[in-house]
Amino acid sequence: SGGEQSPRLFQFRKDGFLVLEHFFTAEECDSMRNQIQRIIAEMEVPPHCRTEFSTKEEEQLQAQGSSDYFLTSGDKIRFFFEKGVLDERGNFLIPKEKSVSKIGHALHAYDPVFKQITHSSKVQELGRKLGLERPVVVQSMYIFKQPGIGGEVTPHQDATFLHTEPLGRILGFWIALEDATRENGCLWFIPGSHTSGITRRMVRAASGTSTCVEFVGSEPAYDNSQFIPLPISKGGLILIHGEVVHKSELNSSESSRHAFTFHVMEAKDTSWSKENWLQPTPELPFPSLYT
């Protein structure tokens, strides 16, 4: 009902995030986890991860291969690995399902399970409650946060990577597929930090440069004491305003912290930056959230 939603909506606009516990069922979470295991079982390690190098030049080609793999992942399902999990011949040093850092960026488009979750009636209804008129899905990711090696994610704003004009048109949906705790790397936020714009942008670099993207501007030094942790149980959803500052710590625990996340843009009266790393393609224009 519209009535009970408005205090929450007010909270979201004030904080820049909103925690909705038990938004998805345990069964829905398990279906995503099972599906990702199937995808990993069939995974081929990308060639650029398998190269052995000696010279600087080869290293640059490797970086270029790696960056092309990333840059062209917007309309595919691709694999990104934790550091140090492959030997120099590209063989796994640990079981492959423990080596993956994330899988992206088009699960929502090409995998039936993730597509169904992304466009589920609950999500569409939430979009309508938030007043989204023409929401489109721009990307999705499965994030593993592996035990012991799941790296920290430094403080950032999603709009740094997904820039729109005007700002304020990007919304993240972050779904905990397992309990996210302070020990295994839950998200931390600075409440109210979504109201002062962005200070840094990741843009496509000029072609021919060794890196595919570069940063313009810089991330300010945030005061650590301003961050609050948002532990959330399995099935919980965190709504993330595109400009709210958030981070997660290293996972030093023995348990993983799987999450599925996707980003939505309000396409009405909005332009998507041509400089974003992620671009819609003829194969995959950004699909409407509403079906």
mmCIF file of N, CA and C in Angstrom, residues 62-142:
data_model
loop_
_atom_site.group_PDB
_atom_site.id
_atom_site.type_symbol
_atom_site.label_atom_id
_atom_site.label_comp_id
_atom_site.label_asym_id
_atom_site.label_seq_id
_atom_site.Cartn_x
_atom_site.Cartn_y
_atom_site.Cartn_z
ATOM 1 N N GLN A 62 48.786 -8.097 -22.645
ATOM 2 C CA GLN A 62 47.979 -8.816 -21.672
ATOM 3 C C GLN A 62 46.968 -7.873 -21.019
ATOM 4 N N ALA A 63 47.476 -6.699 -20.613
ATOM 5 C CA ALA A 63 46.590 -5.707 -19.988
ATOM 6 C C ALA A 63 45.511 -5.292 -20.982
ATOM 7 N N GLN A 64 45.912 -5.150 -22.246
ATOM 8 C CA GLN A 64 44.948 -4.757 -23.274
ATOM 9 C C GLN A 64 43.891 -5.855 -23.466
ATOM 10 N N GLY A 65 44.364 -7.128 -23.498
ATOM 11 C CA GLY A 65 43.430 -8.252 -23.633
ATOM 12 C C GLY A 65 42.457 -8.268 -22.470
ATOM 13 N N SER A 66 43.013 -8.026 -21.308
ATOM 14 C CA SER A 66 42.226 -8.004 -20.090
ATOM 15 C C SER A 66 41.211 -6.866 -20.133
ATOM 16 N N SER A 67 41.656 -5.703 -20.620
ATOM 17 C CA SER A 67 40.757 -4.557 -20.644
ATOM 18 C C SER A 67 39.686 -4.718 -21.716
ATOM 19 N N ASP A 68 40.059 -5.323 -22.858
ATOM 20 C CA ASP A 68 39.039 -5.586 -23.888
ATOM 21 C C ASP A 68 37.989 -6.554 -23.361
ATOM 22 N N TYR A 69 38.464 -7.558 -22.634
ATOM 23 C CA TYR A 69 37.568 -8.561 -22.056
ATOM 24 C C TYR A 69 36.553 -7.888 -21.134
ATOM 25 N N PHE A 70 37.056 -6.937 -20.320
ATOM 26 C CA PHE A 70 36.179 -6.172 -19.429
ATOM 27 C C PHE A 70 35.260 -5.241 -20.223
ATOM 28 N N LEU A 71 35.861 -4.466 -21.134
ATOM 29 C CA LEU A 71 35.100 -3.435 -21.859
ATOM 30 C C LEU A 71 33.985 -4.001 -22.706
ATOM 31 N N THR A 72 34.158 -5.237 -23.170
ATOM 32 C CA THR A 72 33.133 -5.814 -24.050
ATOM 33 C C THR A 72 32.254 -6.807 -23.287
ATOM 34 N N SER A 73 32.246 -6.695 -21.956
ATOM 35 C CA SER A 73 31.464 -7.642 -21.141
ATOM 36 C C SER A 73 30.047 -7.157 -20.856
ATOM 37 N N GLY A 74 29.709 -5.965 -21.351
ATOM 38 C CA GLY A 74 28.405 -5.387 -21.021
ATOM 39 C C GLY A 74 27.246 -6.214 -21.526
ATOM 40 N N ASP A 75 27.440 -6.877 -22.682
ATOM 41 C CA ASP A 75 26.337 -7.671 -23.222
ATOM 42 C C ASP A 75 26.688 -9.156 -23.238
ATOM 43 N N LYS A 76 27.533 -9.585 -22.261
ATOM 44 C CA LYS A 76 27.920 -10.993 -22.181
ATOM 45 C C LYS A 76 27.964 -11.439 -20.722
ATOM 46 N N ILE A 77 28.171 -12.747 -20.548
ATOM 47 C CA ILE A 77 28.387 -13.285 -19.201
ATOM 48 C C ILE A 77 29.856 -13.663 -19.117
ATOM 49 N N ARG A 78 30.618 -12.926 -18.327
ATOM 50 C CA ARG A 78 32.073 -13.111 -18.275
ATOM 51 C C ARG A 78 32.573 -13.269 -16.847
ATOM 52 N N PHE A 79 33.794 -13.778 -16.733
ATOM 53 C CA PHE A 79 34.349 -14.169 -15.441
ATOM 54 C C PHE A 79 35.536 -13.301 -15.050
ATOM 55 N N PHE A 80 35.546 -12.863 -13.795
ATOM 56 C CA PHE A 80 36.639 -12.047 -13.279
ATOM 57 C C PHE A 80 37.153 -12.736 -12.013
ATOM 58 N N PHE A 81 38.481 -12.824 -11.897
ATOM 59 C CA PHE A 81 39.071 -13.670 -10.866
ATOM 60 C C PHE A 81 39.734 -12.871 -9.763
ATOM 61 N N GLU A 82 39.800 -13.497 -8.581
ATOM 62 C CA GLU A 82 40.580 -12.914 -7.499
ATOM 63 C C GLU A 82 42.063 -12.964 -7.882
ATOM 64 N N LYS A 83 42.860 -12.080 -7.269
ATOM 65 C CA LYS A 83 44.300 -12.083 -7.544
ATOM 66 C C LYS A 83 44.944 -13.353 -6.991
ATOM 67 N N GLY A 84 45.928 -13.838 -7.731
ATOM 68 C CA GLY A 84 46.747 -14.935 -7.205
ATOM 69 C C GLY A 84 46.109 -16.308 -7.221
ATOM 70 N N VAL A 85 45.046 -16.505 -7.981
ATOM 71 C CA VAL A 85 44.397 -17.824 -7.995
ATOM 72 C C VAL A 85 44.837 -18.680 -9.184
ATOM 73 N N LEU A 86 45.542 -18.055 -10.146
ATOM 74 C CA LEU A 86 46.034 -18.806 -11.305
ATOM 75 C C LEU A 86 47.561 -18.807 -11.289
ATOM 76 N N ASP A 87 48.160 -19.926 -11.693
ATOM 77 C CA ASP A 87 49.616 -19.915 -11.836
ATOM 78 C C ASP A 87 49.982 -19.279 -13.173
ATOM 79 N N GLU A 88 51.281 -19.214 -13.483
ATOM 80 C CA GLU A 88 51.664 -18.467 -14.689
ATOM 81 C C GLU A 88 51.199 -19.157 -15.974
ATOM 82 N N ARG A 89 50.817 -20.409 -15.884
ATOM 83 C CA ARG A 89 50.282 -21.075 -17.079
ATOM 84 C C ARG A 89 48.758 -20.960 -17.165
ATOM 85 N N GLY A 90 48.166 -20.285 -16.192
ATOM 86 C CA GLY A 90 46.719 -20.109 -16.230
ATOM 87 C C GLY A 90 45.962 -21.280 -15.639
ATOM 88 N N ASN A 91 46.656 -22.104 -14.845
ATOM 89 C CA ASN A 91 45.953 -23.200 -14.164
ATOM 90 C C ASN A 91 45.548 -22.744 -12.767
ATOM 91 N N PHE A 92 44.429 -23.287 -12.302
ATOM 92 C CA PHE A 92 43.924 -22.878 -10.984
ATOM 93 C C PHE A 92 44.796 -23.424 -9.865
ATOM 94 N N LEU A 93 45.106 -22.555 -8.917
ATOM 95 C CA LEU A 93 45.842 -22.973 -7.729
ATOM 96 C C LEU A 93 44.863 -23.422 -6.641
ATOM 97 N N ILE A 94 43.626 -23.018 -6.760
ATOM 98 C CA ILE A 94 42.585 -23.416 -5.803
ATOM 99 C C ILE A 94 41.369 -23.842 -6.631
ATOM 100 N N PRO A 95 40.388 -24.517 -6.024
ATOM 101 C CA PRO A 95 39.232 -24.946 -6.811
ATOM 102 C C PRO A 95 38.608 -23.759 -7.551
ATOM 103 N N LYS A 96 38.198 -23.983 -8.811
ATOM 104 C CA LYS A 96 37.811 -22.840 -9.621
ATOM 105 C C LYS A 96 36.603 -22.091 -9.061
ATOM 106 N N GLU A 97 35.695 -22.802 -8.399
ATOM 107 C CA GLU A 97 34.527 -22.088 -7.855
ATOM 108 C C GLU A 97 34.897 -21.172 -6.691
ATOM 109 N N LYS A 98 36.115 -21.374 -6.140
ATOM 110 C CA LYS A 98 36.579 -20.489 -5.056
ATOM 111 C C LYS A 98 37.454 -19.353 -5.583
ATOM 112 N N SER A 99 37.703 -19.362 -6.902
ATOM 113 C CA SER A 99 38.662 -18.418 -7.473
ATOM 114 C C SER A 99 37.999 -17.204 -8.098
ATOM 115 N N VAL A 100 36.702 -17.322 -8.373
ATOM 116 C CA VAL A 100 36.004 -16.272 -9.109
ATOM 117 C C VAL A 100 35.653 -15.128 -8.171
ATOM 118 N N SER A 101 35.911 -13.909 -8.626
ATOM 119 C CA SER A 101 35.573 -12.732 -7.843
ATOM 120 C C SER A 101 34.170 -12.251 -8.201
ATOM 121 N N LYS A 102 33.906 -12.153 -9.514
ATOM 122 C CA LYS A 102 32.564 -11.761 -9.938
ATOM 123 C C LYS A 102 32.278 -12.258 -11.353
ATOM 124 N N ILE A 103 31.005 -12.306 -11.672
ATOM 125 C CA ILE A 103 30.549 -12.681 -13.010
ATOM 126 C C ILE A 103 29.611 -11.576 -13.482
ATOM 127 N N GLY A 104 29.881 -11.010 -14.665
ATOM 128 C CA GLY A 104 29.051 -9.914 -15.176
ATOM 129 C C GLY A 104 29.179 -9.829 -16.688
ATOM 130 N N HIS A 105 28.436 -8.962 -17.318
ATOM 131 C CA HIS A 105 27.578 -7.931 -16.726
ATOM 132 C C HIS A 105 26.161 -8.009 -17.275
ATOM 133 N N ALA A 106 25.868 -9.161 -17.946
ATOM 134 C CA ALA A 106 24.542 -9.278 -18.581
ATOM 135 C C ALA A 106 23.783 -10.529 -18.146
ATOM 136 N N LEU A 107 23.992 -10.946 -16.908
ATOM 137 C CA LEU A 107 23.235 -12.088 -16.385
ATOM 138 C C LEU A 107 21.734 -11.836 -16.493
ATOM 139 N N HIS A 108 21.341 -10.580 -16.260
ATOM 140 C CA HIS A 108 19.924 -10.213 -16.265
ATOM 141 C C HIS A 108 19.286 -10.406 -17.641
ATOM 142 N N ALA A 109 20.122 -10.410 -18.686
ATOM 143 C CA ALA A 109 19.595 -10.501 -20.049
ATOM 144 C C ALA A 109 19.668 -11.915 -20.598
ATOM 145 N N TYR A 110 20.734 -12.640 -20.238
ATOM 146 C CA TYR A 110 21.002 -13.911 -20.915
ATOM 147 C C TYR A 110 20.851 -15.151 -20.065
ATOM 148 N N ASP A 111 20.627 -14.995 -18.776
ATOM 149 C CA ASP A 111 20.423 -16.177 -17.944
ATOM 150 C C ASP A 111 18.990 -16.196 -17.429
ATOM 151 N N PRO A 112 18.268 -17.289 -17.661
ATOM 152 C CA PRO A 112 16.837 -17.301 -17.301
ATOM 153 C C PRO A 112 16.556 -17.061 -15.821
ATOM 154 N N VAL A 113 17.394 -17.619 -14.948
ATOM 155 C CA VAL A 113 17.162 -17.466 -13.507
ATOM 156 C C VAL A 113 17.358 -16.010 -13.079
ATOM 157 N N PHE A 114 18.461 -15.407 -13.508
ATOM 158 C CA PHE A 114 18.749 -14.028 -13.094
ATOM 159 C C PHE A 114 17.816 -13.034 -13.781
ATOM 160 N N LYS A 115 17.396 -13.369 -14.982
ATOM 161 C CA LYS A 115 16.443 -12.523 -15.692
ATOM 162 C C LYS A 115 15.108 -12.489 -14.931
ATOM 163 N N GLN A 116 14.691 -13.661 -14.486
ATOM 164 C CA GLN A 116 13.423 -13.767 -13.764
ATOM 165 C C GLN A 116 13.456 -12.987 -12.446
ATOM 166 N N ILE A 117 14.576 -13.063 -11.749
ATOM 167 C CA ILE A 117 14.718 -12.323 -10.489
ATOM 168 C C ILE A 117 14.702 -10.813 -10.757
ATOM 169 N N THR A 118 15.495 -10.383 -11.751
ATOM 170 C CA THR A 118 15.615 -8.957 -12.050
ATOM 171 C C THR A 118 14.264 -8.349 -12.402
ATOM 172 N N HIS A 119 13.493 -9.076 -13.178
ATOM 173 C CA HIS A 119 12.193 -8.559 -13.625
ATOM 174 C C HIS A 119 11.030 -9.111 -12.790
ATOM 175 N N SER A 120 11.335 -9.630 -11.594
ATOM 176 C CA SER A 120 10.263 -10.224 -10.793
ATOM 177 C C SER A 120 9.221 -9.171 -10.433
ATOM 178 N N SER A 121 7.999 -9.626 -10.217
ATOM 179 C CA SER A 121 6.914 -8.671 -9.944
ATOM 180 C C SER A 121 7.226 -7.818 -8.717
ATOM 181 N N LYS A 122 7.933 -8.408 -7.725
ATOM 182 C CA LYS A 122 8.303 -7.640 -6.515
ATOM 183 C C LYS A 122 9.198 -6.455 -6.867
ATOM 184 N N VAL A 123 10.158 -6.708 -7.764
ATOM 185 C CA VAL A 123 11.100 -5.651 -8.156
ATOM 186 C C VAL A 123 10.360 -4.583 -8.968
ATOM 187 N N GLN A 124 9.503 -5.027 -9.895
ATOM 188 C CA GLN A 124 8.754 -4.071 -10.709
ATOM 189 C C GLN A 124 7.839 -3.212 -9.833
ATOM 190 N N GLU A 125 7.219 -3.838 -8.855
ATOM 191 C CA GLU A 125 6.335 -3.106 -7.944
ATOM 192 C C GLU A 125 7.124 -2.075 -7.126
ATOM 193 N N LEU A 126 8.323 -2.471 -6.698
ATOM 194 C CA LEU A 126 9.181 -1.548 -5.957
ATOM 195 C C LEU A 126 9.572 -0.371 -6.851
ATOM 196 N N GLY A 127 9.888 -0.651 -8.104
ATOM 197 C CA GLY A 127 10.207 0.417 -9.053
ATOM 198 C C GLY A 127 9.072 1.418 -9.158
ATOM 199 N N ARG A 128 7.850 0.900 -9.200
ATOM 200 C CA ARG A 128 6.679 1.795 -9.308
ATOM 201 C C ARG A 128 6.504 2.606 -8.035
ATOM 202 N N LYS A 129 6.729 1.962 -6.875
ATOM 203 C CA LYS A 129 6.637 2.697 -5.605
ATOM 204 C C LYS A 129 7.679 3.805 -5.527
ATOM 205 N N LEU A 130 8.826 3.557 -6.147
ATOM 206 C CA LEU A 130 9.890 4.567 -6.146
ATOM 207 C C LEU A 130 9.618 5.663 -7.170
ATOM 208 N N GLY A 131 8.553 5.492 -7.957
ATOM 209 C CA GLY A 131 8.197 6.516 -8.937
ATOM 210 C C GLY A 131 8.975 6.430 -10.235
ATOM 211 N N LEU A 132 9.601 5.282 -10.502
ATOM 212 C CA LEU A 132 10.355 5.140 -11.750
ATOM 213 C C LEU A 132 9.382 5.012 -12.923
ATOM 214 N N GLU A 133 9.556 5.870 -13.924
ATOM 215 C CA GLU A 133 8.634 5.859 -15.063
ATOM 216 C C GLU A 133 9.117 4.984 -16.204
ATOM 217 N N ARG A 134 10.417 5.141 -16.559
ATOM 218 C CA ARG A 134 10.952 4.335 -17.667
ATOM 219 C C ARG A 134 12.272 3.682 -17.256
ATOM 220 N N PRO A 135 12.211 2.820 -16.221
ATOM 221 C CA PRO A 135 13.462 2.226 -15.754
ATOM 222 C C PRO A 135 13.980 1.185 -16.743
ATOM 223 N N VAL A 136 15.293 1.230 -16.995
ATOM 224 C CA VAL A 136 15.936 0.210 -17.828
ATOM 225 C C VAL A 136 17.067 -0.416 -17.012
ATOM 226 N N VAL A 137 17.373 -1.681 -17.299
ATOM 227 C CA VAL A 137 18.445 -2.376 -16.587
ATOM 228 C C VAL A 137 19.740 -2.175 -17.370
ATOM 229 N N VAL A 138 20.766 -1.634 -16.713
ATOM 230 C CA VAL A 138 22.010 -1.348 -17.429
ATOM 231 C C VAL A 138 23.084 -2.422 -17.233
ATOM 232 N N GLN A 139 23.100 -3.072 -16.072
ATOM 233 C CA GLN A 139 24.106 -4.115 -15.862
ATOM 234 C C GLN A 139 23.731 -4.958 -14.662
ATOM 235 N N SER A 140 24.346 -6.132 -14.586
ATOM 236 C CA SER A 140 24.167 -6.992 -13.418
ATOM 237 C C SER A 140 25.478 -7.716 -13.127
ATOM 238 N N MET A 141 25.620 -8.158 -11.896
ATOM 239 C CA MET A 141 26.849 -8.833 -11.465
ATOM 240 C C MET A 141 26.528 -9.806 -10.348
ATOM 241 N N TYR A 142 27.209 -10.940 -10.383
ATOM 242 C CA TYR A 142 27.174 -11.855 -9.256
ATOM 243 C C TYR A 142 28.513 -11.691 -8.545
#
